[in-house]
Amino acid sequence: MAMTILVTGGTGYIGGEVIEQLLARGHSVHTTVRDAAKSEPRLRARWNDAGERLKVFQADLLDDAGWAEANAGCDAVAHVASPFPLATPRDKDELVVPAREGTLRALDFAHRAGITRFVQTSSAAAIAYGQPDKDHFTHLDWTDLTAGVPPYIESKTVAERAARDWVAMHAPGMAFCSINPVAVFGPVHDDDLSTSVAMVKKIIDGSIPLLPDMGICVTDVRDVAEAHVRALEAPAQQVRGERFPTSQKFLWLREMAAIIRQRVPEHAGRVPRRGMPNWLVHMLAPFMDEMKQVRGELGNVRDVSGRHTEEVLGFTFIAAEQTLEDTVRSLAAKGIVTH
Ligand code: NAP
């Protein structure tokens, strides 16, 4: 049955794909943006035939204004908005505060509007960090904050924990669940690149001359969105309290480079062939924020399984090789990278 769903963060990479799939399945969408004057024309241009089925509201994660209006008349919420910057801020609260407060604000306004289905976009960041002796993870694992983790990882872990505590205390009947994606890639719609896709751009445009010895799990934005949509549509008892990691495969950066070379050779001219020695990463880390982040990941396997999500939500993820090919092809088609 067609529903009206609030998707927070409609300007984002994942938020946009969730809206795309919801509209395609006949639902109506309310979405929040921080600056409606700037963002609404962009969203209207992307879904120009949605008409009244798409409504745009201005609301910030750190302010109550606009949230009651955005929730009014909705059946469910997909809370996707959260800061996901390329650079690590000096003050971790720039991420932790909006992630946590924004989630609690979204939950509170949804509850006040009588909404009983809430899907939070969490992250594998809330699953797979702070446990140095582990390299394989599932939906049952939680990041250990006592070990000290980077601010973005902390922000996602704190926000998911806070949401679950809030639901247990204030709305135990709510069908709440989280989607926990690993690094998200796939087709892009404009040049406002998410942090994850910006990494692939750097691999193919020559900004990374040597590949550090690190790996990541890959998931496709279309699968991340499909997990949201299925979690919104499934019977409440199937999703209540669940965690749904989306993750297709763990790949070393050198394997990602090899896949790009093999599947899209016409855009692989600048893809690095050589590895960056670990000593160089350590030497550059004090001066380069990105190298500081890489330093903590050297040689680490952080393999998050998405099997539980495929089984419970009933679909199969797109192969990582296809995702990477589609990422590169769409970056090229939009003119974001050239030969
Ligand atoms: P994105 O494209 O940067 O989108 C982030 C969205 O959050 C944007 O719509 C942004 O709005 C909004 N936002 C940030 N701060 C806000 C604030 N103070 N008030 C209101 N809105 C705010 O990133 P994304 O990749 O789509 O990420 C979306 C969600 O997925 C986040 O929760 C992120 O943690 C999670 N996630 C992403 C990945 C990944 O690899 N991409 C992996 C796991 C989880 P503006 O346009 O106004 O900035």
mmCIF file of C-alpha atoms in Angstrom, residues 42 188-194 201 331 334-336:
data_model
loop_
_atom_site.group_PDB
_atom_site.id
_atom_site.type_symbol
_atom_site.label_atom_id
_atom_site.label_comp_id
_atom_site.label_asym_id
_atom_site.label_seq_id
_atom_site.Cartn_x
_atom_site.Cartn_y
_atom_site.Cartn_z
ATOM 1 C CA ARG A 42 17.742 20.717 -7.468
ATOM 2 C CA VAL A 188 26.141 9.315 -8.854
ATOM 3 C CA HIS A 189 23.620 11.965 -9.873
ATOM 4 C CA ASP A 190 25.708 15.129 -9.633
ATOM 5 C CA ASP A 191 29.161 16.376 -8.719
ATOM 6 C CA ASP A 192 28.302 16.806 -5.014
ATOM 7 C CA LEU A 193 30.161 13.608 -4.169
ATOM 8 C CA SER A 194 29.725 11.698 -0.963
ATOM 9 C CA LYS A 201 37.375 9.588 -7.884
ATOM 10 C CA LEU A 331 31.573 9.652 -12.764
ATOM 11 C CA LYS A 334 28.689 13.182 -15.610
ATOM 12 C CA GLY A 335 32.042 14.613 -16.692
ATOM 13 C CA ILE A 336 33.359 14.446 -13.124
#
